[in-house]
CSV table of C-alpha atoms in Angstrom, one decimal:
chain,number,residue,atom,x,y,z
A,1,MET,CA,-1.9,31.6,-22.8
A,2,ALA,CA,1.0,29.3,-23.8
A,3,ALA,CA,0.0,25.8,-24.8
A,4,THR,CA,1.5,23.0,-22.8
A,5,MET,CA,3.7,20.5,-24.7
A,6,PRO,CA,2.3,17.0,-24.7
A,7,ARG,CA,4.4,14.4,-22.9
A,8,SER,CA,5.7,11.3,-24.6
A,9,PHE,CA,4.9,7.9,-23.4
A,10,LEU,CA,8.5,7.3,-22.0
A,11,GLN,CA,8.3,10.6,-20.1
A,12,ALA,CA,5.0,9.6,-18.6
A,13,ILE,CA,6.4,6.2,-17.5
A,14,ALA,CA,9.5,7.8,-16.1
A,15,LYS,CA,7.5,10.3,-14.0
A,16,ASP,CA,5.1,7.6,-12.8
A,17,GLU,CA,8.1,5.5,-11.6
A,18,ALA,CA,9.6,8.5,-9.9
A,19,VAL,CA,6.5,9.2,-7.9
A,20,ALA,CA,5.5,5.6,-7.3
A,21,PRO,CA,3.6,5.4,-4.0
A,22,PRO,CA,4.8,3.0,-1.3
A,23,LEU,CA,3.4,-0.5,-1.2
A,24,ARG,CA,0.4,-0.5,1.2
A,25,VAL,CA,-1.4,-3.9,0.6
A,26,VAL,CA,-1.0,-7.2,-1.2
A,27,GLN,CA,-4.3,-8.2,-2.8
A,28,ILE,CA,-4.3,-11.9,-3.6
A,29,GLU,CA,-6.9,-13.9,-5.5
A,30,GLY,CA,-8.6,-16.8,-3.6
A,31,LEU,CA,-7.6,-19.2,-6.3
A,32,ALA,CA,-3.9,-18.3,-5.8
A,33,VAL,CA,-4.3,-18.8,-2.0
A,34,LEU,CA,-5.7,-22.3,-2.6
A,35,LYS,CA,-2.8,-23.2,-4.9
A,36,ILE,CA,-0.3,-22.0,-2.4
A,37,ILE,CA,-1.9,-24.0,0.5
A,38,LYS,CA,-2.3,-27.1,-1.6
A,39,HIS,CA,1.4,-27.1,-2.8
A,40,CYS,CA,2.8,-26.4,0.7
A,41,LYS,CA,0.6,-29.0,2.4
A,42,GLU,CA,1.3,-31.8,-0.1
A,43,PHE,CA,5.1,-31.6,0.4
A,44,ALA,CA,5.1,-30.7,4.1
A,45,PRO,CA,7.5,-30.8,6.0
A,46,THR,CA,9.7,-30.3,2.9
A,47,LEU,CA,10.1,-26.6,2.1
A,48,VAL,CA,8.8,-25.7,-1.3
A,49,THR,CA,8.6,-22.5,-3.4
A,50,GLY,CA,6.7,-21.1,-6.3
A,51,GLN,CA,6.2,-18.0,-8.5
A,52,LEU,CA,3.7,-15.3,-7.9
A,53,LEU,CA,2.1,-13.6,-10.9
A,54,GLY,CA,0.1,-10.4,-11.1
A,55,LEU,CA,0.2,-6.7,-11.5
A,56,ASP,CA,1.7,-3.7,-9.7
A,57,VAL,CA,-1.0,-1.1,-9.5
A,58,GLY,CA,-0.1,2.0,-7.5
A,59,SER,CA,0.1,1.2,-3.8
A,60,VAL,CA,-1.5,-2.2,-4.3
A,61,LEU,CA,0.3,-5.3,-5.5
A,62,GLU,CA,-2.2,-7.7,-7.1
A,63,VAL,CA,-1.4,-11.4,-7.1
A,64,THR,CA,-3.7,-13.1,-9.5
A,65,ASN,CA,-2.1,-16.4,-10.1
A,66,CYS,CA,0.9,-18.6,-9.2
A,67,PHE,CA,2.6,-21.9,-10.1
A,68,PRO,CA,5.0,-24.2,-8.1
A,69,PHE,CA,8.7,-24.6,-8.7
A,70,PRO,CA,10.2,-28.1,-9.0
A,71,VAL,CA,11.9,-29.4,-5.9
A,72,ARG,CA,15.5,-28.0,-5.9
A,73,ASP,CA,18.6,-30.1,-6.0
A,74,ASP,CA,22.3,-29.4,-6.0
A,75,ASP,CA,22.8,-30.8,-9.5
A,76,GLU,CA,23.4,-28.1,-12.0
A,77,GLU,CA,21.5,-30.0,-14.8
A,78,ILE,CA,18.4,-30.1,-12.6
A,79,GLU,CA,18.7,-26.4,-11.8
A,80,ALA,CA,18.9,-25.7,-15.5
A,81,GLU,CA,15.8,-27.8,-16.1
A,82,GLY,CA,14.0,-25.8,-13.3
A,83,ALA,CA,14.9,-22.5,-15.1
A,84,ASN,CA,13.6,-23.9,-18.4
A,85,TYR,CA,10.4,-25.0,-16.6
A,86,GLN,CA,9.8,-21.5,-15.3
A,87,LEU,CA,10.2,-20.0,-18.8
A,88,GLU,CA,7.9,-22.6,-20.3
A,89,MET,CA,5.2,-22.0,-17.7
A,90,MET,CA,5.4,-18.2,-18.3
A,91,ARG,CA,5.0,-18.8,-22.1
A,92,CYS,CA,2.0,-21.1,-21.6
A,93,LEU,CA,0.3,-18.7,-19.3
A,94,ARG,CA,0.9,-15.9,-21.8
A,95,GLU,CA,-0.7,-17.9,-24.6
A,96,VAL,CA,-3.9,-18.5,-22.6
A,97,ASN,CA,-4.1,-14.8,-21.7
A,98,VAL,CA,-3.2,-15.2,-18.0
A,99,ASP,CA,-1.2,-12.6,-16.1
A,100,ASN,CA,2.4,-13.6,-16.5
A,101,ASN,CA,4.1,-10.6,-14.8
A,102,THR,CA,6.4,-11.8,-12.0
A,103,VAL,CA,5.6,-9.9,-8.7
A,104,GLY,CA,7.5,-12.2,-6.3
A,105,TRP,CA,7.5,-15.7,-5.0
A,106,TYR,CA,6.0,-17.8,-2.2
A,107,GLN,CA,7.6,-20.4,0.1
A,108,SER,CA,6.6,-22.7,2.9
A,109,THR,CA,8.1,-22.6,6.4
A,110,VAL,CA,8.2,-24.6,9.6
A,111,LEU,CA,7.0,-22.7,12.6
A,112,GLY,CA,7.9,-19.4,11.1
A,113,SER,CA,11.7,-20.0,10.8
A,114,TYR,CA,12.1,-18.1,7.5
A,115,GLN,CA,14.5,-15.3,8.5
A,116,THR,CA,17.6,-16.6,6.8
A,117,VAL,CA,20.4,-15.2,4.7
A,118,GLU,CA,19.1,-17.2,1.7
A,119,LEU,CA,15.8,-15.3,1.9
A,120,ILE,CA,17.6,-12.0,1.8
A,121,GLU,CA,19.8,-13.1,-1.2
A,122,THR,CA,16.7,-14.2,-3.1
A,123,PHE,CA,15.1,-10.8,-2.4
A,124,MET,CA,18.1,-9.0,-3.7
A,125,ASN,CA,18.2,-11.1,-6.9
A,126,TYR,CA,14.5,-10.3,-7.5
A,127,GLN,CA,15.1,-6.6,-6.8
A,128,GLU,CA,17.6,-6.5,-9.7
A,129,ASN,CA,14.8,-7.0,-12.2
A,130,ILE,CA,11.6,-6.2,-10.3
A,131,LYS,CA,11.4,-2.9,-8.5
A,132,ARG,CA,8.7,-4.0,-6.1
A,133,CYS,CA,8.3,-7.7,-5.1
A,134,VAL,CA,7.0,-9.6,-2.1
A,135,CYS,CA,7.5,-13.0,-0.6
A,136,ILE,CA,4.4,-14.8,0.7
A,137,ILE,CA,5.2,-17.1,3.6
A,138,TYR,CA,2.8,-20.0,4.4
A,139,ASP,CA,3.2,-22.2,7.5
A,140,PRO,CA,1.3,-25.5,7.1
A,141,SER,CA,1.9,-26.5,10.7
A,142,LYS,CA,-0.5,-23.8,11.9
A,143,ALA,CA,-3.4,-25.1,9.9
A,144,ASP,CA,-4.2,-27.7,12.5
A,145,LEU,CA,-4.8,-24.8,14.9
A,146,GLY,CA,-7.4,-23.3,12.6
A,147,VAL,CA,-5.1,-20.5,11.5
A,148,LEU,CA,-4.5,-19.3,8.0
A,149,ALA,CA,-0.8,-18.5,8.4
A,150,LEU,CA,-0.2,-16.3,5.4
A,151,LYS,CA,2.3,-13.4,5.6
A,152,ALA,CA,3.6,-11.0,2.9
A,153,LEU,CA,7.1,-9.7,3.4
A,154,LYS,CA,9.5,-7.3,1.8
A,155,LEU,CA,12.9,-5.9,2.7
A,156,SER,CA,13.0,-2.4,4.1
A,157,ASP,CA,14.8,0.3,2.0
A,158,SER,CA,17.2,1.1,4.8
A,159,PHE,CA,18.3,-2.6,5.0
A,160,MET,CA,18.8,-2.9,1.3
A,161,GLU,CA,21.0,0.1,1.3
A,162,LEU,CA,23.1,-1.4,4.1
A,163,TYR,CA,23.2,-4.8,2.4
A,164,ARG,CA,24.4,-3.4,-0.9
A,165,GLY,CA,27.2,-1.6,1.0
A,166,GLY,CA,28.1,-4.9,2.8
A,167,ASN,CA,28.9,-3.0,6.0
A,168,PHE,CA,27.1,-4.5,9.1
A,169,THR,CA,29.6,-3.2,11.7
A,170,GLY,CA,28.3,-1.8,15.0
A,171,GLU,CA,29.5,1.7,14.1
A,172,LYS,CA,27.6,1.7,10.8
A,173,LEU,CA,24.4,0.3,12.4
A,174,ARG,CA,24.5,3.0,15.2
A,175,GLU,CA,25.1,5.7,12.6
A,176,LYS,CA,22.0,4.5,10.6
A,177,ASN,CA,20.0,3.9,13.9
A,178,PHE,CA,19.3,0.4,12.5
A,179,SER,CA,18.0,-2.5,14.7
A,180,TRP,CA,17.0,-6.1,14.1
A,181,MET,CA,13.4,-5.1,13.7
A,182,ASP,CA,14.1,-3.0,10.6
A,183,ILE,CA,15.1,-5.9,8.3
A,184,PHE,CA,11.7,-7.0,7.1
A,185,GLU,CA,8.5,-5.1,6.5
A,186,GLU,CA,5.2,-7.0,6.7
A,187,ILE,CA,2.6,-5.9,4.2
A,188,PRO,CA,-1.1,-6.5,4.9
A,189,ILE,CA,-2.8,-9.2,2.8
A,190,LYS,CA,-6.3,-8.8,1.4
A,191,VAL,CA,-7.9,-11.9,-0.2
A,192,SER,CA,-10.3,-11.0,-3.0
A,193,ASN,CA,-12.6,-13.1,-5.2
A,194,SER,CA,-14.7,-12.3,-8.3
A,195,ALA,CA,-18.4,-11.7,-7.9
A,196,LEU,CA,-19.1,-15.1,-9.6
A,197,VAL,CA,-16.8,-17.0,-7.1
A,198,SER,CA,-18.3,-15.1,-4.2
A,199,ALA,CA,-21.8,-16.1,-5.3
A,200,PHE,CA,-20.8,-19.7,-5.8
A,201,MET,CA,-19.2,-19.8,-2.3
A,202,THR,CA,-22.4,-18.4,-0.8
A,203,GLU,CA,-24.3,-21.3,-2.4
A,204,LEU,CA,-21.9,-23.8,-0.9
A,205,GLU,CA,-22.3,-22.5,2.6
A,206,THR,CA,-24.2,-24.7,5.0
A,207,ASP,CA,-27.0,-23.6,7.3
A,208,THR,CA,-24.9,-24.6,10.4
A,209,PRO,CA,-23.4,-21.5,12.1
A,210,VAL,CA,-20.2,-23.4,13.1
A,211,SER,CA,-17.6,-24.5,10.6
A,212,GLN,CA,-14.7,-27.0,11.0
A,213,GLY,CA,-12.3,-24.2,11.5
A,214,ASP,CA,-14.2,-23.1,14.6
A,215,TYR,CA,-13.9,-26.6,16.0
A,216,ASP,CA,-10.2,-26.6,15.2
A,217,ARG,CA,-9.7,-23.4,17.1
A,218,LEU,CA,-11.3,-24.9,20.2
A,219,HIS,CA,-8.9,-27.8,20.2
A,220,SER,CA,-7.0,-27.6,23.5
A,221,SER,CA,-4.2,-30.1,22.8
A,222,THR,CA,-1.3,-27.9,21.5
A,223,THR,CA,1.5,-29.6,23.3
A,224,PRO,CA,3.3,-30.8,20.1
A,225,PHE,CA,3.2,-27.2,18.7
A,226,LEU,CA,4.6,-25.7,21.9
A,227,GLU,CA,7.3,-28.4,22.2
A,228,ASN,CA,8.5,-27.8,18.6
A,229,ASN,CA,8.5,-24.0,19.3
A,230,MET,CA,10.6,-24.6,22.4
A,231,GLU,CA,13.1,-26.8,20.6
A,232,PHE,CA,13.5,-24.2,17.8
A,233,LEU,CA,13.8,-21.5,20.4
A,234,ILE,CA,16.6,-23.4,22.3
A,235,LYS,CA,18.5,-23.9,19.1
A,236,CYS,CA,18.2,-20.3,18.2
A,237,MET,CA,19.5,-19.3,21.6
A,238,ASP,CA,22.5,-21.6,21.1
A,239,ASP,CA,23.2,-20.0,17.8
A,240,LEU,CA,22.9,-16.5,19.3
A,241,SER,CA,25.3,-17.5,22.0
A,242,MET,CA,27.8,-18.7,19.3
A,243,GLU,CA,27.5,-15.3,17.6
A,244,GLN,CA,28.1,-13.5,20.8
A,245,GLN,CA,31.3,-15.6,21.4
A,246,LYS,CA,32.5,-14.4,18.0
A,247,PHE,CA,32.2,-10.8,19.1
A,248,GLN,CA,33.8,-11.4,22.4
A,249,TYR,CA,36.7,-13.0,20.6
A,250,TYR,CA,36.9,-10.0,18.3
A,251,TYR,CA,36.9,-7.5,21.2
A,252,ARG,CA,39.6,-9.5,23.1
A,253,ASN,CA,41.8,-9.5,20.0
A,254,LEU,CA,41.2,-5.8,19.5
A,255,SER,CA,42.1,-4.9,23.1
A,256,ARG,CA,45.3,-7.1,22.8
A,257,GLN,CA,46.2,-5.3,19.5
A,258,GLN,CA,45.7,-1.9,21.0
A,259,ALA,CA,47.9,-2.7,24.0
A,260,GLN,CA,50.6,-4.0,21.6
A,261,GLN,CA,50.3,-0.8,19.6
A,262,GLN,CA,50.7,1.4,22.7
A,263,ALA,CA,53.7,-0.6,23.8
A,264,TRP,CA,55.3,-0.3,20.4
A,265,LEU,CA,54.6,3.4,20.2
A,266,GLN,CA,56.1,4.1,23.6
A,267,LYS,CA,59.2,2.1,22.6
A,268,ARG,CA,59.5,4.0,19.4
A,269,ARG,CA,59.1,7.4,21.1
A,270,SER,CA,61.8,6.6,23.7
A,271,GLU,CA,64.0,5.5,20.8
A,272,ASN,CA,63.4,8.7,18.9
A,273,MET,CA,64.3,10.7,22.0
A,274,SER,CA,67.7,8.9,22.1
A,275,ARG,CA,68.2,9.5,18.4
A,276,LYS,CA,67.3,13.2,18.7
A,277,SER,CA,69.8,13.7,21.6
A,278,ALA,CA,72.4,12.0,19.4
A,279,GLY,CA,71.6,14.3,16.5
A,280,GLU,CA,70.0,11.7,14.3
A,281,GLU,CA,66.8,11.8,12.4
A,282,PRO,CA,63.8,10.4,14.4
A,283,LEU,CA,62.0,7.3,13.0
A,284,PRO,CA,58.3,7.5,12.0
A,285,GLU,CA,55.8,6.7,14.7
A,286,GLU,CA,53.7,4.6,12.3
A,287,ASP,CA,54.8,1.5,10.6
A,288,PRO,CA,52.2,0.1,8.2
A,289,SER,CA,54.3,-3.0,7.5
A,290,ASN,CA,54.1,-4.0,11.2
A,291,PRO,CA,51.4,-6.7,11.7
A,292,ILE,CA,50.2,-5.1,14.9
A,293,PHE,CA,48.9,-2.1,12.9
A,294,LYS,CA,46.8,-4.3,10.5
A,295,PRO,CA,43.1,-3.7,11.3
A,296,ILE,CA,41.2,-6.7,12.6
A,297,PRO,CA,37.9,-7.1,10.6
A,298,GLU,CA,34.8,-6.9,12.7
A,299,PRO,CA,32.3,-9.8,12.3
A,300,SER,CA,29.1,-9.0,10.5
A,301,ARG,CA,26.0,-8.5,12.7
A,302,LEU,CA,23.6,-9.7,10.1
A,303,GLU,CA,23.5,-13.3,11.3
A,304,SER,CA,22.8,-12.2,14.9
A,305,PHE,CA,20.1,-9.9,13.7
A,306,LEU,CA,18.4,-12.7,11.8
A,307,ILE,CA,18.6,-15.1,14.8
A,308,THR,CA,17.1,-12.4,17.0
A,309,ASN,CA,14.2,-12.1,14.6
A,310,GLN,CA,13.6,-15.8,14.8
A,311,VAL,CA,13.8,-15.7,18.6
A,312,SER,CA,11.2,-12.9,18.7
A,313,ASN,CA,9.0,-14.9,16.3
A,314,PHE,CA,9.1,-18.1,18.4
A,315,CYS,CA,8.5,-16.2,21.6
A,316,GLY,CA,5.5,-14.5,20.0
A,317,GLN,CA,4.0,-17.8,18.9
A,318,ILE,CA,4.5,-19.4,22.3
A,319,ASN,CA,2.9,-16.4,24.0
A,320,GLY,CA,0.0,-16.4,21.5
A,321,VAL,CA,-0.7,-20.1,21.8
A,322,ALA,CA,-0.4,-20.1,25.6
A,323,GLY,CA,-2.8,-17.2,25.9
A,324,GLN,CA,-5.3,-18.9,23.7
A,325,ASN,CA,-5.0,-22.1,25.7
A,326,PHE,CA,-5.7,-20.2,29.0
A,327,SER,CA,-8.8,-18.8,27.3
A,328,ARG,CA,-10.0,-22.2,26.3
A,329,LEU,CA,-9.4,-23.6,29.7
A,330,TYR,CA,-11.4,-20.9,31.4
A,331,LEU,CA,-14.2,-21.4,28.9
A,332,THR,CA,-14.2,-25.2,29.5
A,333,LYS,CA,-14.2,-24.6,33.2
A,334,ALA,CA,-17.1,-22.2,33.0
A,335,LEU,CA,-19.1,-24.8,30.9
A,336,HIS,CA,-18.4,-27.6,33.3
A,337,GLU,CA,-19.6,-25.4,36.3
A,338,ASN,CA,-22.8,-24.5,34.5
């Protein structure tokens, strides 16, 4: 039997990358979760970001640590200082034997309004150096409702292909069967702790069966939360209406141009018939130098897709909170009757 040739290290790495399984879960350490929550709540309502550190192990992306970014500014010198700060933090973590592999970043949000072009551009910049990265979104405004609003996102492969091509026309989207729901993919989050931390948390648990989070979830006054969601929803609907007006203006111009082209073509054909009867050479029926034959660029549908994502998110939050309020009211009514 012929002996198999041993594979080199580079060959093994190349094969492992070629058959890398899809990302199934983001496993994040409890310490990293606490750091994210602390950073976002301290600066709320200002939006903040930070670096995620960990390991990419098969279908699991492990987030073992994180550190915050300085507050951004438009000044170029301050941006350069922020880049130096990140490099210095990575060096310090490496010296104390802490995972310093970048696996993404985290950022805070207000009522889930994170679907922006800036988020997509940041994802694409990370994708140039990191094959698989995630963004963890935390919403401090939901903490008052007793909700741990953590969400791990990544861009879908089909969207990244479209974004690199820069073609978000209606024809291209219909060809790819792409909709606004296909931009982001939400990855399940699993919070893990070491055995020592779990034992310590067990010691800290009180004998009372009810925690403060349980009381927060029974709080029935959610009017400010609903009002803010409605304000954001109205603003998004106005933005979506503006995007629709752009497309209406485009289609009006396109119809006008097509009518001008048909009129010009009929005139040219009648002129060619006269020239042909006179024994002259006919003129071409296409004139690229004529402005009416210059194609009108179609507006990108990316912005309208992102706004539709935000509208869906706000509607889902309003629906969820309203349903929970009805449940609390029915519970309170039953308690009063008893």
